[in-house]
PDB file of C-alpha atoms in Angstrom:
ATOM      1  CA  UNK U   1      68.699 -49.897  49.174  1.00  0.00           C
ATOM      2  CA  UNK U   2      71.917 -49.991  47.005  1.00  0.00           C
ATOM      3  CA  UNK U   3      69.715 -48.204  44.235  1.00  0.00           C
ATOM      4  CA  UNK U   4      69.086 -45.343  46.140  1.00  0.00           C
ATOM      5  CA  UNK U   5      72.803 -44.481  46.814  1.00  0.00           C
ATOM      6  CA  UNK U   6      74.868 -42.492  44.510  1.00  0.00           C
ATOM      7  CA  UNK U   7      76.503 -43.556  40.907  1.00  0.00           C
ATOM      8  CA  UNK U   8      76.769 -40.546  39.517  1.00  0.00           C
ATOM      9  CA  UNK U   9      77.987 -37.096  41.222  1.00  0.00           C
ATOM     10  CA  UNK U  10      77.947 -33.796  40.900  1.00  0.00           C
ATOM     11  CA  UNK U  11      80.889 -31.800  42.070  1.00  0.00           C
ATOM     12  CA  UNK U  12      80.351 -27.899  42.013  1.00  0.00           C
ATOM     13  CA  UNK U  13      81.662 -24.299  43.164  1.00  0.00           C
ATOM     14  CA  UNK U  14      84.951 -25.549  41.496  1.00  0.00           C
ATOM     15  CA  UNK U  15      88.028 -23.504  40.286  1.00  0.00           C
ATOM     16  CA  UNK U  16      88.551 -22.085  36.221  1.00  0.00           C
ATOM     17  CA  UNK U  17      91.497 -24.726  36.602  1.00  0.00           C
ATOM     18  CA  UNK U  18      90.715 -27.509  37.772  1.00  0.00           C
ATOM     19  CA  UNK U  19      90.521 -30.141  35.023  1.00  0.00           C
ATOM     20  CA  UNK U  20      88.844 -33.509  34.400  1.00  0.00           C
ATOM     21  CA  UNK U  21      91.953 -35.186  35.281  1.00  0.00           C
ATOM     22  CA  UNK U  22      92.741 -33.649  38.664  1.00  0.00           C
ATOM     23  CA  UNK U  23      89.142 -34.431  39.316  1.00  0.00           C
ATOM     24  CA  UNK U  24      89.873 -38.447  38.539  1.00  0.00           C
ATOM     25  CA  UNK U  25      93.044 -37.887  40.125  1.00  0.00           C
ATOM     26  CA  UNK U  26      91.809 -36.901  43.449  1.00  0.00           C
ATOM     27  CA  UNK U  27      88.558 -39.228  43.401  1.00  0.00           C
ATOM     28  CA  UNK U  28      89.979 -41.911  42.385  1.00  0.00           C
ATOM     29  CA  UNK U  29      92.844 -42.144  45.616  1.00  0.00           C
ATOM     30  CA  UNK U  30      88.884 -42.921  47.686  1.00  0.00           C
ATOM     31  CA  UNK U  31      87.440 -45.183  44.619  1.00  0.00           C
ATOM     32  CA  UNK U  32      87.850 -46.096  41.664  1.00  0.00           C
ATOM     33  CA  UNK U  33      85.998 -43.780  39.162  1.00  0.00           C
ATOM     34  CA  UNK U  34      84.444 -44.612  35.194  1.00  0.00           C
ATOM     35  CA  UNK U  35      84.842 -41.158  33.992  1.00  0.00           C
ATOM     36  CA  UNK U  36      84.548 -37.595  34.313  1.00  0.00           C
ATOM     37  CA  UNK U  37      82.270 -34.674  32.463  1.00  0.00           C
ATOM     38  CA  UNK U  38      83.548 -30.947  33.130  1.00  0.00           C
ATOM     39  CA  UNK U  39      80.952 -28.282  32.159  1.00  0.00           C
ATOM     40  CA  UNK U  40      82.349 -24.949  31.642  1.00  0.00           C
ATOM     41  CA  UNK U  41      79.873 -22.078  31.803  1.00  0.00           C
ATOM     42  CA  UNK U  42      80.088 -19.983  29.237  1.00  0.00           C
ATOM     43  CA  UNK U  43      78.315 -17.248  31.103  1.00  0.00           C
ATOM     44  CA  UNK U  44      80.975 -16.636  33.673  1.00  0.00           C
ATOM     45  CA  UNK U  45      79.786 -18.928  36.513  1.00  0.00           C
ATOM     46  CA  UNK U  46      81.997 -21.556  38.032  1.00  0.00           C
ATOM     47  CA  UNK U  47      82.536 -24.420  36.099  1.00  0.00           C
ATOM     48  CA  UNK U  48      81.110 -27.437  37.862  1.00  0.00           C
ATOM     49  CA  UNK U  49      81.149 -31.787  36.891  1.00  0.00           C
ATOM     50  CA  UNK U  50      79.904 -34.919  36.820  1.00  0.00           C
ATOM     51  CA  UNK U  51      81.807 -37.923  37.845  1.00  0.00           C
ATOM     52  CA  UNK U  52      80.488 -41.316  37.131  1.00  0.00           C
ATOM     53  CA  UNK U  53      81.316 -44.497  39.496  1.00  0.00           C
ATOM     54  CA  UNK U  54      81.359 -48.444  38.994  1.00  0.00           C
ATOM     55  CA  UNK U  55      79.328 -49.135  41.762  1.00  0.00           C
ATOM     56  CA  UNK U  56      76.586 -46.989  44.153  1.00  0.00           C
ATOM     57  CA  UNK U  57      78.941 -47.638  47.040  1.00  0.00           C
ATOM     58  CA  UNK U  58      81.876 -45.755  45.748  1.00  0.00           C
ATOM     59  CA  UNK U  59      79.887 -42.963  44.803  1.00  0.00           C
ATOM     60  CA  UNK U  60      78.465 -42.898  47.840  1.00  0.00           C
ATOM     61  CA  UNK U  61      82.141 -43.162  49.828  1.00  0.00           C
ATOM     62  CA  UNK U  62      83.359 -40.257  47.651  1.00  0.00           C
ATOM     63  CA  UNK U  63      80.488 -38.106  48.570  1.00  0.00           C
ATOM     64  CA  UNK U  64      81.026 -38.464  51.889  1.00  0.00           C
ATOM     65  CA  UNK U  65      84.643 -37.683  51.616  1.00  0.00           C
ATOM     66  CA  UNK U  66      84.871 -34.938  49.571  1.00  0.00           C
ATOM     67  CA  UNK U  67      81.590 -32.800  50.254  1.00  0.00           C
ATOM     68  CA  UNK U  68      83.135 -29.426  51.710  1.00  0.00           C
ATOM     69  CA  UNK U  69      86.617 -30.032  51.368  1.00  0.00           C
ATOM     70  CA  UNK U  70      89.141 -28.106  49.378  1.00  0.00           C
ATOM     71  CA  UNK U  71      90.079 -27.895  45.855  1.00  0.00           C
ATOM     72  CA  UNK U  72      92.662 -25.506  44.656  1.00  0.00           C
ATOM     73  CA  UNK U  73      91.540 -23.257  47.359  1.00  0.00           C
ATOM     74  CA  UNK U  74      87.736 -23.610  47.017  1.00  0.00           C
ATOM     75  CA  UNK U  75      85.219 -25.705  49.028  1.00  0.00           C
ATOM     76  CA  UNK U  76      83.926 -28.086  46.337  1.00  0.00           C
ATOM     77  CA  UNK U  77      79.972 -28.671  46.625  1.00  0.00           C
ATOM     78  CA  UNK U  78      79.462 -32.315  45.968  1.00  0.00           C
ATOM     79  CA  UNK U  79      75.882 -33.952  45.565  1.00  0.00           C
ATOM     80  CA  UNK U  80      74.147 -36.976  44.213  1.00  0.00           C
ATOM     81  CA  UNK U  81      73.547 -35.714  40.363  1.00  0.00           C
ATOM     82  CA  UNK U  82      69.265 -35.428  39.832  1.00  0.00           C
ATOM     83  CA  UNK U  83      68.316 -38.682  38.083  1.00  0.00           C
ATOM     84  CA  UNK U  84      71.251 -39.509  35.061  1.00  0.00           C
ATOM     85  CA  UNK U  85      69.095 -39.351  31.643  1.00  0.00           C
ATOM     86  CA  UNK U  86      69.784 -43.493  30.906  1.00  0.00           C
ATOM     87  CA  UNK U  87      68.231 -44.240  34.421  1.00  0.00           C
ATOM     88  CA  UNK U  88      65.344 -41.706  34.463  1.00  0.00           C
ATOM     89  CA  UNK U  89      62.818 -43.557  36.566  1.00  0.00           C
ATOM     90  CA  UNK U  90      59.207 -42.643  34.684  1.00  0.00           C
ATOM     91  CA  UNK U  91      56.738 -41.834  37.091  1.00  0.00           C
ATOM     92  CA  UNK U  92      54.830 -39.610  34.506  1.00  0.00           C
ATOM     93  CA  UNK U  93      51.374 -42.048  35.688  1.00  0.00           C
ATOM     94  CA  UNK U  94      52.355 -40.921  39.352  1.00  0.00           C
ATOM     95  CA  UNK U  95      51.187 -38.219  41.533  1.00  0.00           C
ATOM     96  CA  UNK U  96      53.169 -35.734  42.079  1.00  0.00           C
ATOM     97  CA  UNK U  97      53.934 -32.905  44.739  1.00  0.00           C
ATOM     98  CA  UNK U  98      55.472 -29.497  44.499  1.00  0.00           C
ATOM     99  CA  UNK U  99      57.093 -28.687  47.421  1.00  0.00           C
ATOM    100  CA  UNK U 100      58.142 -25.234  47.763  1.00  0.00           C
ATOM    101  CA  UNK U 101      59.478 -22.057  50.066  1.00  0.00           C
ATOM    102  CA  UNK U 102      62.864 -24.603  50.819  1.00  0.00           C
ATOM    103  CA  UNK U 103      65.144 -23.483  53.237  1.00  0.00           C
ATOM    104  CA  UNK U 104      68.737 -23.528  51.537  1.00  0.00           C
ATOM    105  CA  UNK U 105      69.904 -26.247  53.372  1.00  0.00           C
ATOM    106  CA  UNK U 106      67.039 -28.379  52.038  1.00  0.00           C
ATOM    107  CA  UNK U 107      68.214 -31.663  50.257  1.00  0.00           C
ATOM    108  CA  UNK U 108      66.494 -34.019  48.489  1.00  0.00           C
ATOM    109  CA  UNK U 109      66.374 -36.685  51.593  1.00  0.00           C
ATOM    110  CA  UNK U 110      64.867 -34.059  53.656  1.00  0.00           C
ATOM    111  CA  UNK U 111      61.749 -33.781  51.348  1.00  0.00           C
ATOM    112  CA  UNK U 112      61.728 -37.358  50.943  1.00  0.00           C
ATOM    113  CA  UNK U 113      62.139 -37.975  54.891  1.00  0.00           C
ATOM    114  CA  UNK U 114      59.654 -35.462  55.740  1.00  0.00           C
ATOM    115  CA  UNK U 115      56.888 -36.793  53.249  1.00  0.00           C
ATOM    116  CA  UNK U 116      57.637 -40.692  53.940  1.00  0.00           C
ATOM    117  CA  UNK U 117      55.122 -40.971  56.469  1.00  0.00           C
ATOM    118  CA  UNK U 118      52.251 -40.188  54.252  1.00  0.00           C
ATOM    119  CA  UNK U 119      52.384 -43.157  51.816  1.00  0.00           C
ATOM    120  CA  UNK U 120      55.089 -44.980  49.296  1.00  0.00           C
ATOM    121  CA  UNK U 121      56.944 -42.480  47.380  1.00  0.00           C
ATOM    122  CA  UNK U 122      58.275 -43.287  44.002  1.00  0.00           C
ATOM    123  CA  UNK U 123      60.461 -40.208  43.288  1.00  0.00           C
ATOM    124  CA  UNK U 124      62.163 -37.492  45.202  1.00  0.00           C
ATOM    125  CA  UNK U 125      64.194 -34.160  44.333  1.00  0.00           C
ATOM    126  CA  UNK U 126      65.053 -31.103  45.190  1.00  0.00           C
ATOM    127  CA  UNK U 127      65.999 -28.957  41.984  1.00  0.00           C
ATOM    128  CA  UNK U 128      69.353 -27.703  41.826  1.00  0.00           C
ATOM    129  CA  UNK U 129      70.877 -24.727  40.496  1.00  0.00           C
ATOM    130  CA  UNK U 130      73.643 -26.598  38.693  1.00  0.00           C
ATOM    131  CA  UNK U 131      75.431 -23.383  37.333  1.00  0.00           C
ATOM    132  CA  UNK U 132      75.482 -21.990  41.243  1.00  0.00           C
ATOM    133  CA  UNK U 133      76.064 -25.078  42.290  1.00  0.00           C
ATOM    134  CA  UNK U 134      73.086 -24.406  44.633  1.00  0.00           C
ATOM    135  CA  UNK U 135      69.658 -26.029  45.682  1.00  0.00           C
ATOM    136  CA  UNK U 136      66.633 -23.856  44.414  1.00  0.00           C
ATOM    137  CA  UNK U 137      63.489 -23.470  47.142  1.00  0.00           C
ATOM    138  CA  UNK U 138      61.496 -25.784  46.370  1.00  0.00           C
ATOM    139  CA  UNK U 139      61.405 -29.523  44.932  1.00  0.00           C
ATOM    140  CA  UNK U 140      59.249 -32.377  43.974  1.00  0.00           C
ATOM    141  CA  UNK U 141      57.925 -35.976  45.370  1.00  0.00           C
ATOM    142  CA  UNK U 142      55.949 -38.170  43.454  1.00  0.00           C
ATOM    143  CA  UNK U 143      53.330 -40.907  45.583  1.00  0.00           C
ATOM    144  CA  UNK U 144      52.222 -44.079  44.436  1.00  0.00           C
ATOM    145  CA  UNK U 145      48.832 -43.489  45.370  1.00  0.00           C
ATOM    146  CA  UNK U 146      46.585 -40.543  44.558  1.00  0.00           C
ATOM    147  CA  UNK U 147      45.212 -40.635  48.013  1.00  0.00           C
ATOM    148  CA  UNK U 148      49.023 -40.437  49.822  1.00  0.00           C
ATOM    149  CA  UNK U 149      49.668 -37.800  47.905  1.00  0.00           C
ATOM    150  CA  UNK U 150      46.515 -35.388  48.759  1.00  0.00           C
ATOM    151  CA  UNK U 151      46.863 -36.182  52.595  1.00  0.00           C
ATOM    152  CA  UNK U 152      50.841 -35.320  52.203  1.00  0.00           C
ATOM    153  CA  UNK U 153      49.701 -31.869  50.615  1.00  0.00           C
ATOM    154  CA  UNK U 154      46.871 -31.223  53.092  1.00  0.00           C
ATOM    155  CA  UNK U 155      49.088 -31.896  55.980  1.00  0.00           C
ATOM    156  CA  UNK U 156      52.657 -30.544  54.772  1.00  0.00           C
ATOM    157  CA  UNK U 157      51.381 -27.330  53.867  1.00  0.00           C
ATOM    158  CA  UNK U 158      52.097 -24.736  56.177  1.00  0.00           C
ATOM    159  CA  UNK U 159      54.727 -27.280  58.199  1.00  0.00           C
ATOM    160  CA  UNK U 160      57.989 -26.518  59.336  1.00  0.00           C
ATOM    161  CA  UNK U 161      61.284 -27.983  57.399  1.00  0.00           C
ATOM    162  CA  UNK U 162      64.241 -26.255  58.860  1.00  0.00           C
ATOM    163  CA  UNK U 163      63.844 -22.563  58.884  1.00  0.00           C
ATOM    164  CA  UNK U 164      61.083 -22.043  57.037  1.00  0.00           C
ATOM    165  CA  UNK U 165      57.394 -23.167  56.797  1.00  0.00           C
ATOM    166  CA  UNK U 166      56.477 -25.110  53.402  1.00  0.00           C
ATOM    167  CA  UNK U 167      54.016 -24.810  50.562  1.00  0.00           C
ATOM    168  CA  UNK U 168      52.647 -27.452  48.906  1.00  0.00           C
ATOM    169  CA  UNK U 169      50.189 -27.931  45.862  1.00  0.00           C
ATOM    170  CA  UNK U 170      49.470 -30.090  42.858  1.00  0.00           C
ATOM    171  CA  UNK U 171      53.015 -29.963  40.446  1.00  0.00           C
ATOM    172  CA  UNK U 172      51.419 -28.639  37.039  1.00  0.00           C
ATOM    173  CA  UNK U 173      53.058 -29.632  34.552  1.00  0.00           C
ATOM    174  CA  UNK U 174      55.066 -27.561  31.982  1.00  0.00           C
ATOM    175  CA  UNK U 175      52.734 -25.787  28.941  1.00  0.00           C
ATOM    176  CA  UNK U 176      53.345 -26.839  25.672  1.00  0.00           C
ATOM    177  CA  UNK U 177      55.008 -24.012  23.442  1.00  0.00           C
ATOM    178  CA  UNK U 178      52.359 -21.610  22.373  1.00  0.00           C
ATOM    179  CA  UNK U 179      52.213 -22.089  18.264  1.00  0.00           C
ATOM    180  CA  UNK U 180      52.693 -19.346  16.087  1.00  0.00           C
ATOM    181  CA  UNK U 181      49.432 -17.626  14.214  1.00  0.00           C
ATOM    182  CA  UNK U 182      51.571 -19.635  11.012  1.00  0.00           C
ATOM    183  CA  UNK U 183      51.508 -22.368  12.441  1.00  0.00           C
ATOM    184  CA  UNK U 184      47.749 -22.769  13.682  1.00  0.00           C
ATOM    185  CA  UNK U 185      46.057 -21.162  11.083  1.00  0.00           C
ATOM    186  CA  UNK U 186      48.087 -22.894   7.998  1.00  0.00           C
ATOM    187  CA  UNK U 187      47.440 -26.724   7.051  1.00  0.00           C
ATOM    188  CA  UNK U 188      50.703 -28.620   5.572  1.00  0.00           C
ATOM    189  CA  UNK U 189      49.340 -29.827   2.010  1.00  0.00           C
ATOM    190  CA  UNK U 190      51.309 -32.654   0.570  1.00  0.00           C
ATOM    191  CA  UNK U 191      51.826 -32.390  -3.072  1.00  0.00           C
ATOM    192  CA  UNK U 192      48.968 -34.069  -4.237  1.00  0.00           C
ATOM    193  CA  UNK U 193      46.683 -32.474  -1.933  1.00  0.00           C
ATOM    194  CA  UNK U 194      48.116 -29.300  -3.764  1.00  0.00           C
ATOM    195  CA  UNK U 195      47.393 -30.390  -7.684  1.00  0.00           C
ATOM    196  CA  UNK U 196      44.399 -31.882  -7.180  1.00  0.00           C
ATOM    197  CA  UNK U 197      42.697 -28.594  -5.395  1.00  0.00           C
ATOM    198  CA  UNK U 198      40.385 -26.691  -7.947  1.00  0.00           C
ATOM    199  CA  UNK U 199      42.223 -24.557 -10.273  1.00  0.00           C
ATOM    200  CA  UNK U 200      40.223 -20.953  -8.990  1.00  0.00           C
ATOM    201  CA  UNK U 201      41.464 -22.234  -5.600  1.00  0.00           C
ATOM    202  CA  UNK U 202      45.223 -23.868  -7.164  1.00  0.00           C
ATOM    203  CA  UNK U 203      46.970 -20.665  -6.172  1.00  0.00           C
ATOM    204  CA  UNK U 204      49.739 -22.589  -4.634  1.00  0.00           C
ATOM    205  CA  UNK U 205      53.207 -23.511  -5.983  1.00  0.00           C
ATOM    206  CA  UNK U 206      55.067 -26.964  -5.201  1.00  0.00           C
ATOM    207  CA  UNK U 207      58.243 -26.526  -4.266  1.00  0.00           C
ATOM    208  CA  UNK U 208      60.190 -29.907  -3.682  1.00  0.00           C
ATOM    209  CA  UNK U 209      63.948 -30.829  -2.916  1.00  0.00           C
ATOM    210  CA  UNK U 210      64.618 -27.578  -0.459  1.00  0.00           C
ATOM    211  CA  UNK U 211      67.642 -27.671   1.925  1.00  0.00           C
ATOM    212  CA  UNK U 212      67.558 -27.761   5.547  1.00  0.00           C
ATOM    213  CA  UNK U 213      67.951 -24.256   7.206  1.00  0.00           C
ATOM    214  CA  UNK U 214      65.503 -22.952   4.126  1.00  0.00           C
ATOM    215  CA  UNK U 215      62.971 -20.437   6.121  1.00  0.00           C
ATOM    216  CA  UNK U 216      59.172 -19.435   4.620  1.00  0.00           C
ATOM    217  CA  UNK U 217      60.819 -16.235   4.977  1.00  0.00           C
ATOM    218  CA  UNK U 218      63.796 -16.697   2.636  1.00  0.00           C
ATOM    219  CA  UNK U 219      61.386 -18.149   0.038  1.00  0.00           C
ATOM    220  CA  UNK U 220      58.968 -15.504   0.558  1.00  0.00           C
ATOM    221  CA  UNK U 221      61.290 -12.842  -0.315  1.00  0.00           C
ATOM    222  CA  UNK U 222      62.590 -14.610  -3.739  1.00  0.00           C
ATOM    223  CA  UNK U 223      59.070 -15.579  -4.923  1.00  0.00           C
ATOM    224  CA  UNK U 224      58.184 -11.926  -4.429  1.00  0.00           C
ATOM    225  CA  UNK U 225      61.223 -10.931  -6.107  1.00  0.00           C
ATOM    226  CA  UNK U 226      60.440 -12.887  -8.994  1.00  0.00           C
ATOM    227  CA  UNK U 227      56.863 -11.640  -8.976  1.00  0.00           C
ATOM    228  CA  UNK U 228      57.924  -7.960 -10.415  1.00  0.00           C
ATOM    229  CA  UNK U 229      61.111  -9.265 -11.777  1.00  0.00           C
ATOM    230  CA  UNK U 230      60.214 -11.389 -14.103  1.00  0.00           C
ATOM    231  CA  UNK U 231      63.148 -11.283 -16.446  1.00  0.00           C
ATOM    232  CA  UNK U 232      65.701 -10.479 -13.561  1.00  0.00           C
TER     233      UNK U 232
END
């Protein structure tokens, strides 16, 4: 299906100088191209991009074209980019499967080829390294059906997918931040809830039209200033 091919690519392991406009340059002799996004890593790895296409097709001609071959002296990496953020598909009421111990050579239509069998699957990825401009070892597949998606981890794990054998489980999904002792322990009082407690209790102070940036911390420090300084 046309929505399954590429609109969006990303083109890594590329040289400090090549620029967005070589890259639109050189693309767009295949097919046209919308636009380009270089990301430079500030950390010292290779910068790497994102080009974006009018239509799947050309994406998917480019890719073809230009996975491998030579830029300024280096063997660009070029991929379908993991979902864009404007066409996320939300499969958070889906059921999904970690697939991990990946081979390096493991794409994204591997896992998705490999699991098909099992039932219809809504979503597919293997998660990339985009700084490295390299596949990390293991992925995810989401299943319509609950059922699908316990077979494909009953049967999958331990299989073979190229050189190495896989392991699959439930995906858990990521913990919410731990709070801070602050933050669980203290109640945010509005101002009335503030006046109106009894005065033995009304050892609070009201402090309205603060700036953004102004820390508990900061304010601690001038209230206790203030405290035994009085006067100033």
């Amino acid at each position: 299906m046309e929505d399954e091919m590429p609109k969006t690519l990303y083109i890594g392991n590329l040289s400090r100088d090549v620029t967005e406009a070589l890259i639109l340059q050189l693309f767009s002799q295949i097919r046209p191209c919308k636009n380009c996004k270089m990301i430079m890593d500030t950390a010292g790895n290779d910068p790497y991009c994102f080009v974006k296409f009018h239509e799947h097709r050309h994406g998917a001609a480019v890719l073809a074209a230009k996975n491998g071959r030579k830029i300024m002296g280096k063997d660009v990496k070029v991929n379908q980019a993991t979902t864009p953020s404007g066409q996320k598909k939300d499969t958070s009421n889906h059921f999904r499967v970690f697939v991990g111990d990946l081979s390096p050579e493991i794409a994204t239509e591997d896992i998705k080829t490999a699991l098909t069998p099992f039932g219809r699957i809504s979503d597919a990825c293997v998660v990339k390294d985009m700084a490295m401009g390299k596949s990390r070892p293991y992925g995810f597949v989401s299943f319509f059906n609950k059922w699908d998606a316990e077979n494909a981890i009953q049967q999958m794990g331990g299989q073979w997918l190229g050189e190495r054998q896989t392991r699959t489980n439930w995906a858990t999904p990521k913990p919410p931040a731990p709070k801070t002792s602050y933050e669980s322990n203290t109640k945010q009082l509005s101002y009335d809830e503030v006046v109106s407690q009894p005065r033995p209790r009304n050892c609070a102070v009201y402090c309205g039209g603060v700036t953004l940036g102004l820390t508990g911390q900061l304010m601690h420090r001038n209230f206790f200033y203030f405290f035994f300084f009085p006067f100033g």
